[in-house]
PDB file of N, CA and C in Angstrom:
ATOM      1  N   UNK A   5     -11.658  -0.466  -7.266  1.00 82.00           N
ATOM      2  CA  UNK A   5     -10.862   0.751  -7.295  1.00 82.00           C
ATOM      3  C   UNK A   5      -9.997   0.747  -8.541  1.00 82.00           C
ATOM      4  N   UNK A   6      -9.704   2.133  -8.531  1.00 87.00           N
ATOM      5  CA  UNK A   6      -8.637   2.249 -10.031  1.00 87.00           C
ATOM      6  C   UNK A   6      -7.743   2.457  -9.909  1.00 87.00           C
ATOM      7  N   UNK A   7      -6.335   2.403 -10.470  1.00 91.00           N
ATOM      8  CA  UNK A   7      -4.955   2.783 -10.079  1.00 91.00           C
ATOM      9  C   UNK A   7      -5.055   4.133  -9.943  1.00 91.00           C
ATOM     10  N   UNK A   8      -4.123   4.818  -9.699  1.00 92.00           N
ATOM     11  CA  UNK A   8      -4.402   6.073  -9.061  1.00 92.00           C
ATOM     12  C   UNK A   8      -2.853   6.323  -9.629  1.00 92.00           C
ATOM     13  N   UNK A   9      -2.583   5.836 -10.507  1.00 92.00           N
ATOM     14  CA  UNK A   9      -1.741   6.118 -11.694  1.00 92.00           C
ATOM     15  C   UNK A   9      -1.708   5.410 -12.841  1.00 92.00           C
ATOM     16  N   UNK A  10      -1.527   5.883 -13.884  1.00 93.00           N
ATOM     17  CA  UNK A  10      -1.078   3.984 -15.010  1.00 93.00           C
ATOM     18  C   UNK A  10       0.493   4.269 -15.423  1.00 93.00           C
ATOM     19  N   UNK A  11       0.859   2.970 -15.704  1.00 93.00           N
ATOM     20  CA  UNK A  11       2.310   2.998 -16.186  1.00 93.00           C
ATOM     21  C   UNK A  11       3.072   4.234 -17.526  1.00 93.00           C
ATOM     22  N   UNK A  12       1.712   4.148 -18.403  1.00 91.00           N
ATOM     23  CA  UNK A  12       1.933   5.575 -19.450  1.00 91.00           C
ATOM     24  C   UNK A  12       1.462   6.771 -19.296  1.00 91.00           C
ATOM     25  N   UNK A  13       0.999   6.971 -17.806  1.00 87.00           N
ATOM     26  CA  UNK A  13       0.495   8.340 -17.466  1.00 87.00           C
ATOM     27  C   UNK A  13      -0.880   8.097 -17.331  1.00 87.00           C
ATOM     28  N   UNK A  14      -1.642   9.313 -17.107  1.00 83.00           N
ATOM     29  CA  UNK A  14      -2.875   9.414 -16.693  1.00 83.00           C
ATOM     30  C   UNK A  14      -3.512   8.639 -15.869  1.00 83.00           C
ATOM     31  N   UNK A  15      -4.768   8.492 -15.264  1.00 82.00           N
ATOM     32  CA  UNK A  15      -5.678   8.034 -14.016  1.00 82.00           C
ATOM     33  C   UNK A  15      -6.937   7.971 -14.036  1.00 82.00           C
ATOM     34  N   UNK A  16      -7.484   7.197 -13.251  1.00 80.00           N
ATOM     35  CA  UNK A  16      -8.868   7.204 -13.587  1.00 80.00           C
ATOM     36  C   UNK A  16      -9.398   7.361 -12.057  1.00 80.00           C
ATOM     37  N   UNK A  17      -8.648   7.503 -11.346  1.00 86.00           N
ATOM     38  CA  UNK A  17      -8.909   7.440  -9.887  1.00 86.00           C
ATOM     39  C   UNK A  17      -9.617   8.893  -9.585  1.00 86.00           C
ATOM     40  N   UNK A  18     -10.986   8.152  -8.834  1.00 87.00           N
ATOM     41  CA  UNK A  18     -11.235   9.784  -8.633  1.00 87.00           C
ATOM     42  C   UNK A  18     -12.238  10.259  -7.333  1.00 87.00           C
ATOM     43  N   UNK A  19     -10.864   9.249  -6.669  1.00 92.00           N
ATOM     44  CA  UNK A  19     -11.338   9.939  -5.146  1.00 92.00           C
ATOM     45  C   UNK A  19     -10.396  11.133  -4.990  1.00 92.00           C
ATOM     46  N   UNK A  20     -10.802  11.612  -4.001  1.00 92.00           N
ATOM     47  CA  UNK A  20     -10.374  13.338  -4.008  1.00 92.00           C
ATOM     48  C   UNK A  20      -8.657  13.205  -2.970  1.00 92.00           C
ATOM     49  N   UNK A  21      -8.694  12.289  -2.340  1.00 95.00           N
ATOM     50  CA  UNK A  21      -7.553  11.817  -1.420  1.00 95.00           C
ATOM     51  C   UNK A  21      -6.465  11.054  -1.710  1.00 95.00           C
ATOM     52  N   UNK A  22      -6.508  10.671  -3.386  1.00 93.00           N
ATOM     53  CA  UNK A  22      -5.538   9.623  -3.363  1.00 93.00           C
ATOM     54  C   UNK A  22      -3.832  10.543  -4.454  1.00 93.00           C
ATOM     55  N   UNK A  23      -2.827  10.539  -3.943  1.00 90.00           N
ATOM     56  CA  UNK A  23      -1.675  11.519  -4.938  1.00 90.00           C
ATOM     57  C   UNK A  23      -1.688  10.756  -6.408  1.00 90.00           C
ATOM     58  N   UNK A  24      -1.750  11.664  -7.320  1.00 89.00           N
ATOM     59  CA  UNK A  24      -1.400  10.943  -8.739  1.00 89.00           C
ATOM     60  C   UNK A  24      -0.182  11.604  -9.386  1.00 89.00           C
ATOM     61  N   UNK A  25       0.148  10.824 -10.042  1.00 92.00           N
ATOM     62  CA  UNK A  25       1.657  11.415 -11.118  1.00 92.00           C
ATOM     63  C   UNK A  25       1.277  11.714 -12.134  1.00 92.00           C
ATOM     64  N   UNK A  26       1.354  12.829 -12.959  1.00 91.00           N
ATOM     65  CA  UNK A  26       1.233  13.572 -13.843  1.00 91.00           C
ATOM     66  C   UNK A  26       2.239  12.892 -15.545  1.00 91.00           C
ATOM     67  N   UNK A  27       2.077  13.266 -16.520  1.00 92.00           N
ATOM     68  CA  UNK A  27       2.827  13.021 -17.024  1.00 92.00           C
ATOM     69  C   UNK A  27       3.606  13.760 -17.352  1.00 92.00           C
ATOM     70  N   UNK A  28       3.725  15.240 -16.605  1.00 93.00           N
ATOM     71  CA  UNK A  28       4.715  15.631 -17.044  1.00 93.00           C
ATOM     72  C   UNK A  28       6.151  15.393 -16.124  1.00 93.00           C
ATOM     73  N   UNK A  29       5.629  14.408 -14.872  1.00 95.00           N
ATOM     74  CA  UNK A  29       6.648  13.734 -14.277  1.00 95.00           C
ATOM     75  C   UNK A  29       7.793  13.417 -15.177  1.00 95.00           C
ATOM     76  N   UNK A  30       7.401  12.708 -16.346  1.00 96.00           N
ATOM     77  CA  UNK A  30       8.050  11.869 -17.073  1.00 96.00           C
ATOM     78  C   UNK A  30       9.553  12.663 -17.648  1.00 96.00           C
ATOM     79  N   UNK A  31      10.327  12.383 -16.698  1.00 95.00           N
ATOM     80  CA  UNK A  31      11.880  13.187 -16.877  1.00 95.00           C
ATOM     81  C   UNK A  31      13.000  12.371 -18.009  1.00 95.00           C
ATOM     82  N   UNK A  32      12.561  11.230 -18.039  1.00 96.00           N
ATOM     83  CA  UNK A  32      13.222  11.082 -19.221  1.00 96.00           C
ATOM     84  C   UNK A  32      12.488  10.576 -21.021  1.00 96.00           C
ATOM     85  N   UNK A  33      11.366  11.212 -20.449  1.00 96.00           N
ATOM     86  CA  UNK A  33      10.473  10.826 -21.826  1.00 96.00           C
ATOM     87  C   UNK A  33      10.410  10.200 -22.454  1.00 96.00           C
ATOM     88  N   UNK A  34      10.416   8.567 -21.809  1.00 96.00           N
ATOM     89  CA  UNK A  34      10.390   7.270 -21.865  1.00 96.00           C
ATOM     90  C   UNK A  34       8.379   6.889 -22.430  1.00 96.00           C
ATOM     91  N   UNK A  35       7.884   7.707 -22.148  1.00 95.00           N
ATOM     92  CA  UNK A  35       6.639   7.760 -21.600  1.00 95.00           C
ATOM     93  C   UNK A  35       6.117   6.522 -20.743  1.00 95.00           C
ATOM     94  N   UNK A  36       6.450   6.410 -19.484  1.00 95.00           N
ATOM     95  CA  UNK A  36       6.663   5.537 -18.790  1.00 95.00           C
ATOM     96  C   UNK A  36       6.913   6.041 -17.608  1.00 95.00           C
ATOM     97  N   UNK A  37       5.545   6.444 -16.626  1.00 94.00           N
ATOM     98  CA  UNK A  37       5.983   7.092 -15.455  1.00 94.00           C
ATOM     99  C   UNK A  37       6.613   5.768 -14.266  1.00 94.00           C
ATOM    100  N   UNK A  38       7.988   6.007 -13.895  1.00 94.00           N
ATOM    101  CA  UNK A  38       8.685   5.278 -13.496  1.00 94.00           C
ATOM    102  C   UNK A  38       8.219   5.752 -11.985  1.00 94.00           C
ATOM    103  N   UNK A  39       8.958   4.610 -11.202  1.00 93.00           N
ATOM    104  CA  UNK A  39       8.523   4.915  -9.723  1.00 93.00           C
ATOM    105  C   UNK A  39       9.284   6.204  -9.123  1.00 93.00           C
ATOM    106  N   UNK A  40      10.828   6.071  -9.503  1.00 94.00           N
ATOM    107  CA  UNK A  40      11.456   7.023  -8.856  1.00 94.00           C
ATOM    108  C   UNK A  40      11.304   8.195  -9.178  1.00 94.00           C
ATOM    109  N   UNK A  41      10.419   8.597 -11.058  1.00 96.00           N
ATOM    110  CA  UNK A  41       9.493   9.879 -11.236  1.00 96.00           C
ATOM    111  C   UNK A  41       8.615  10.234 -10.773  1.00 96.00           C
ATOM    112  N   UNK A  42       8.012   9.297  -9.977  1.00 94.00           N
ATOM    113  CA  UNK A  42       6.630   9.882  -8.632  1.00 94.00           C
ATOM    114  C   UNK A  42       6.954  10.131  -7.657  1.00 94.00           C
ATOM    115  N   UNK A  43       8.373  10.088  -7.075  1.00 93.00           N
ATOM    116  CA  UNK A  43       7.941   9.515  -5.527  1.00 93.00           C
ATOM    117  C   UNK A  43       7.543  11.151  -5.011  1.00 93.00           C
ATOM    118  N   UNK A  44       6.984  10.830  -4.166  1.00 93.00           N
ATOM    119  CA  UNK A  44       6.228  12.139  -2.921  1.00 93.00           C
ATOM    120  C   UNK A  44       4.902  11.583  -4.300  1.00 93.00           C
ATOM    121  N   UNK A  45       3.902  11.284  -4.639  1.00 93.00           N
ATOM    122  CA  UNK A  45       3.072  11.421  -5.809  1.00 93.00           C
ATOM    123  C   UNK A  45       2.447  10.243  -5.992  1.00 93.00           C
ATOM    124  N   UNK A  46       2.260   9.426  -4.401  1.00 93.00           N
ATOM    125  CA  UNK A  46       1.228   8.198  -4.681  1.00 93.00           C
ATOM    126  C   UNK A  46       2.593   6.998  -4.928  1.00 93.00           C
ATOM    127  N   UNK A  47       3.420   6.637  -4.852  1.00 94.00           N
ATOM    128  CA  UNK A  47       4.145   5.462  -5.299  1.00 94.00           C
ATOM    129  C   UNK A  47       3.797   4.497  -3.960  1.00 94.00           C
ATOM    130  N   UNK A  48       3.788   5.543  -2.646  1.00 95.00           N
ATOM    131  CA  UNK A  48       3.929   4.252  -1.825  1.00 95.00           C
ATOM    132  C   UNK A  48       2.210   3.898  -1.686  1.00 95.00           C
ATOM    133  N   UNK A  49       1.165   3.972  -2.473  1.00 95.00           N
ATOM    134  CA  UNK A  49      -0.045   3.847  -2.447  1.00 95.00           C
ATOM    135  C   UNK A  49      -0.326   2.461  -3.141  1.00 95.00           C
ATOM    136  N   UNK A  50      -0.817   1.292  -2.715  1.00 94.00           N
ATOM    137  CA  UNK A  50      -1.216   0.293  -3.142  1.00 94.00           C
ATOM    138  C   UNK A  50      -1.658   0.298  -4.184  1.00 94.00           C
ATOM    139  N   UNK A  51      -2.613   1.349  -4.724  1.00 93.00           N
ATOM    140  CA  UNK A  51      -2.599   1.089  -6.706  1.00 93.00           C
ATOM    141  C   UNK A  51      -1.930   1.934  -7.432  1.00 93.00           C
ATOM    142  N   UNK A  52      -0.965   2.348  -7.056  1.00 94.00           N
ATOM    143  CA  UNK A  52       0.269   3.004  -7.899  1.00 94.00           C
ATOM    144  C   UNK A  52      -0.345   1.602  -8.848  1.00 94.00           C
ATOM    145  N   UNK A  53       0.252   2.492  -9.994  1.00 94.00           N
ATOM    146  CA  UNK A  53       0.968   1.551 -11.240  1.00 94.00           C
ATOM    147  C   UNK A  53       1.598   0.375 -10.727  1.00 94.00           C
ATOM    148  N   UNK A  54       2.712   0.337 -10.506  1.00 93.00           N
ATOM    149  CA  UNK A  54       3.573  -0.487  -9.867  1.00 93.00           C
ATOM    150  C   UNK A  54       4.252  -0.041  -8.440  1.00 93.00           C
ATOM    151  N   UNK A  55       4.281  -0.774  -7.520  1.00 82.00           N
ATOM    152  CA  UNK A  55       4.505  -0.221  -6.090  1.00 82.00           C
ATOM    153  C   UNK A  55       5.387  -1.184  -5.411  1.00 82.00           C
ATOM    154  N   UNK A  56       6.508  -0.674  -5.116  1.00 78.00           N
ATOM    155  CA  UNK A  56       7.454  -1.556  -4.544  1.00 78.00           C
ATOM    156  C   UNK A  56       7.785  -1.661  -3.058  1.00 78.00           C
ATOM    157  N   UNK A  57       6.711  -0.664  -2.626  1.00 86.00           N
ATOM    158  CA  UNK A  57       6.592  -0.426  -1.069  1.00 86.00           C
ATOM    159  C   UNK A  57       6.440  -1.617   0.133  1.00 86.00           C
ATOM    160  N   UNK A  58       7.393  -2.213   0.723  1.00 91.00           N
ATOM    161  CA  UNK A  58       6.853  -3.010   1.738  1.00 91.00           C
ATOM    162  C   UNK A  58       5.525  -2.826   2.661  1.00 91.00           C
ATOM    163  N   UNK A  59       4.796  -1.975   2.385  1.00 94.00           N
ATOM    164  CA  UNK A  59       3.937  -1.706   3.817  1.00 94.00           C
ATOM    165  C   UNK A  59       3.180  -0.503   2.438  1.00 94.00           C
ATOM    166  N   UNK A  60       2.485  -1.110   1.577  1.00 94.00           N
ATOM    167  CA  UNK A  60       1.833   0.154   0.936  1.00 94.00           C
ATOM    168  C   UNK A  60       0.415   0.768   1.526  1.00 94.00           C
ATOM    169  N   UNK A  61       0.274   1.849   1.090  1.00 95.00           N
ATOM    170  CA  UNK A  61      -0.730   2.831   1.741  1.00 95.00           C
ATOM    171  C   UNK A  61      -2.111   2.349   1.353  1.00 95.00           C
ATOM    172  N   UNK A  62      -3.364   2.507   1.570  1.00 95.00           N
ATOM    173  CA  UNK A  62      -4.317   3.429   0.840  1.00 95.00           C
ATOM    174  C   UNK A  62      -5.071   4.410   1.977  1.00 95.00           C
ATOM    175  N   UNK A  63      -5.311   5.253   0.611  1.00 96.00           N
ATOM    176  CA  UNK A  63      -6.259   6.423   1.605  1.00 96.00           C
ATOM    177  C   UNK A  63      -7.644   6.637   2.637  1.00 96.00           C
ATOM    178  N   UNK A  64      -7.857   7.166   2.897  1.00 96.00           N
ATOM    179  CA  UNK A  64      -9.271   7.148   3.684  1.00 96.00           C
ATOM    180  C   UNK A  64     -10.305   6.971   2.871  1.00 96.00           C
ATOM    181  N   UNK A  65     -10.131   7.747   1.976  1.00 95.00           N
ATOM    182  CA  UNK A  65     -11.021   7.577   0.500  1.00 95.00           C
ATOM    183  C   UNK A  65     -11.248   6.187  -0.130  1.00 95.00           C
ATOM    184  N   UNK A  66     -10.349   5.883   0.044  1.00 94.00           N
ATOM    185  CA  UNK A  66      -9.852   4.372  -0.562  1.00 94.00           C
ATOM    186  C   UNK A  66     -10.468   3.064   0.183  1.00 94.00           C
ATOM    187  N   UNK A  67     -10.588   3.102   1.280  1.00 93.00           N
ATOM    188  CA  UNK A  67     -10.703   2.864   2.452  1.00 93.00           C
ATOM    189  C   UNK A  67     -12.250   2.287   2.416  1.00 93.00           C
ATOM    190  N   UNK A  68     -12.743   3.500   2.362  1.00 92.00           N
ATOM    191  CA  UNK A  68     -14.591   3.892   2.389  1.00 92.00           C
ATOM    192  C   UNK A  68     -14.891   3.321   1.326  1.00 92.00           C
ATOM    193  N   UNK A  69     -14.499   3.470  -0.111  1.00 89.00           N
ATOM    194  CA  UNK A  69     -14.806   2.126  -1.110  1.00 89.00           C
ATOM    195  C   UNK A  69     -14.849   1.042  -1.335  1.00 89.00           C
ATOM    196  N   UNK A  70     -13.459   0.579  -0.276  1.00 88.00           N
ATOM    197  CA  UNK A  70     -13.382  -0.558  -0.559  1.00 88.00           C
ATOM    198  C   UNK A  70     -14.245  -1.393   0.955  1.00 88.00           C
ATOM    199  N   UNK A  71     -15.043  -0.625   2.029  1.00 87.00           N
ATOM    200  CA  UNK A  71     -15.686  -0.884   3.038  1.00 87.00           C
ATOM    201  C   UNK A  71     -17.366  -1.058   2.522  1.00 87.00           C
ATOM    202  N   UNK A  72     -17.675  -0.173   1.519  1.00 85.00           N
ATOM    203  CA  UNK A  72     -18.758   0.337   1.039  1.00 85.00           C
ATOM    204  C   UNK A  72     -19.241  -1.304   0.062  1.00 85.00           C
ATOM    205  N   UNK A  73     -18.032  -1.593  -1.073  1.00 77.00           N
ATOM    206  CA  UNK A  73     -18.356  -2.447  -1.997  1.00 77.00           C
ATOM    207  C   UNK A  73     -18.088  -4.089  -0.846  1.00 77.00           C
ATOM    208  N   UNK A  74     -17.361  -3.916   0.073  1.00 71.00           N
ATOM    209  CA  UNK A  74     -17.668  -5.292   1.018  1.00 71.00           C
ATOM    210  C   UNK A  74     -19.310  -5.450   1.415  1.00 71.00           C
ATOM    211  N   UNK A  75     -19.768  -4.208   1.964  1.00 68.00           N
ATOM    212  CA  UNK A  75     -20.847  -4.383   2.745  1.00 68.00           C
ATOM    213  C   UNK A  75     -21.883  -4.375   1.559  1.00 68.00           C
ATOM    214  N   UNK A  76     -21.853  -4.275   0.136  1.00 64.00           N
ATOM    215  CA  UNK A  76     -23.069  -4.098  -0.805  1.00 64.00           C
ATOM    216  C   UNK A  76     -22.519  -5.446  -1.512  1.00 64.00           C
ATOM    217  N   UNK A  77     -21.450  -5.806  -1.617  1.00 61.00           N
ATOM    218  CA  UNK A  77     -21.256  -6.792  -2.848  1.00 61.00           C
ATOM    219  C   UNK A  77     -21.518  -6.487  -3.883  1.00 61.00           C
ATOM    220  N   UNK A  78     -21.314  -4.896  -4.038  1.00 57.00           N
ATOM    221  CA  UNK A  78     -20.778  -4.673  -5.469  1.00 57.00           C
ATOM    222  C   UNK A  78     -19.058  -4.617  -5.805  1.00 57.00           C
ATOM    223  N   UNK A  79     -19.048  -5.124  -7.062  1.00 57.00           N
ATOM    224  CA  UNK A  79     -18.091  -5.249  -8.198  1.00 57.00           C
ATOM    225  C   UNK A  79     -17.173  -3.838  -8.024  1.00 57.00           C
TER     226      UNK A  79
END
């Protein structure tokens, strides 16, 4: 799986279920989407960028990939 944010913006994630942060999040134009510039936007999601969530998420989507590449032993 792919982060479903990166630390300088953009994503490569492209299941249809997972929230991403935009860069125009970026409120102090650090270019550096910070956590507290996502939140509602995927932070508490296990491949956030960085995720400080005790108990992080993933999606159903997320889920099915990572069930799919157990049962094939793909990479």
């Amino acid at each position: 799986m792919s982060h479903t944010t990166f630390q300088n913006g953009g994503f490569s994630d492209l299941i249809d279920d997972t929230p991403t942060c935009t860069d125009s999040n970026d409120g102090n134009d650090n270019g550096v989407l910070e956590p507290s510039e996502c939140e509602g936007f995927g932070t508490d999601n296990l491949m956030f960028w960085t995720t400080t969530d005790p108990d992080p998420v993933v999606s159903d989507g997320q889920r099915a990939i990572a069930r799919l590449n157990f049962i094939t032993g793909s990479p």
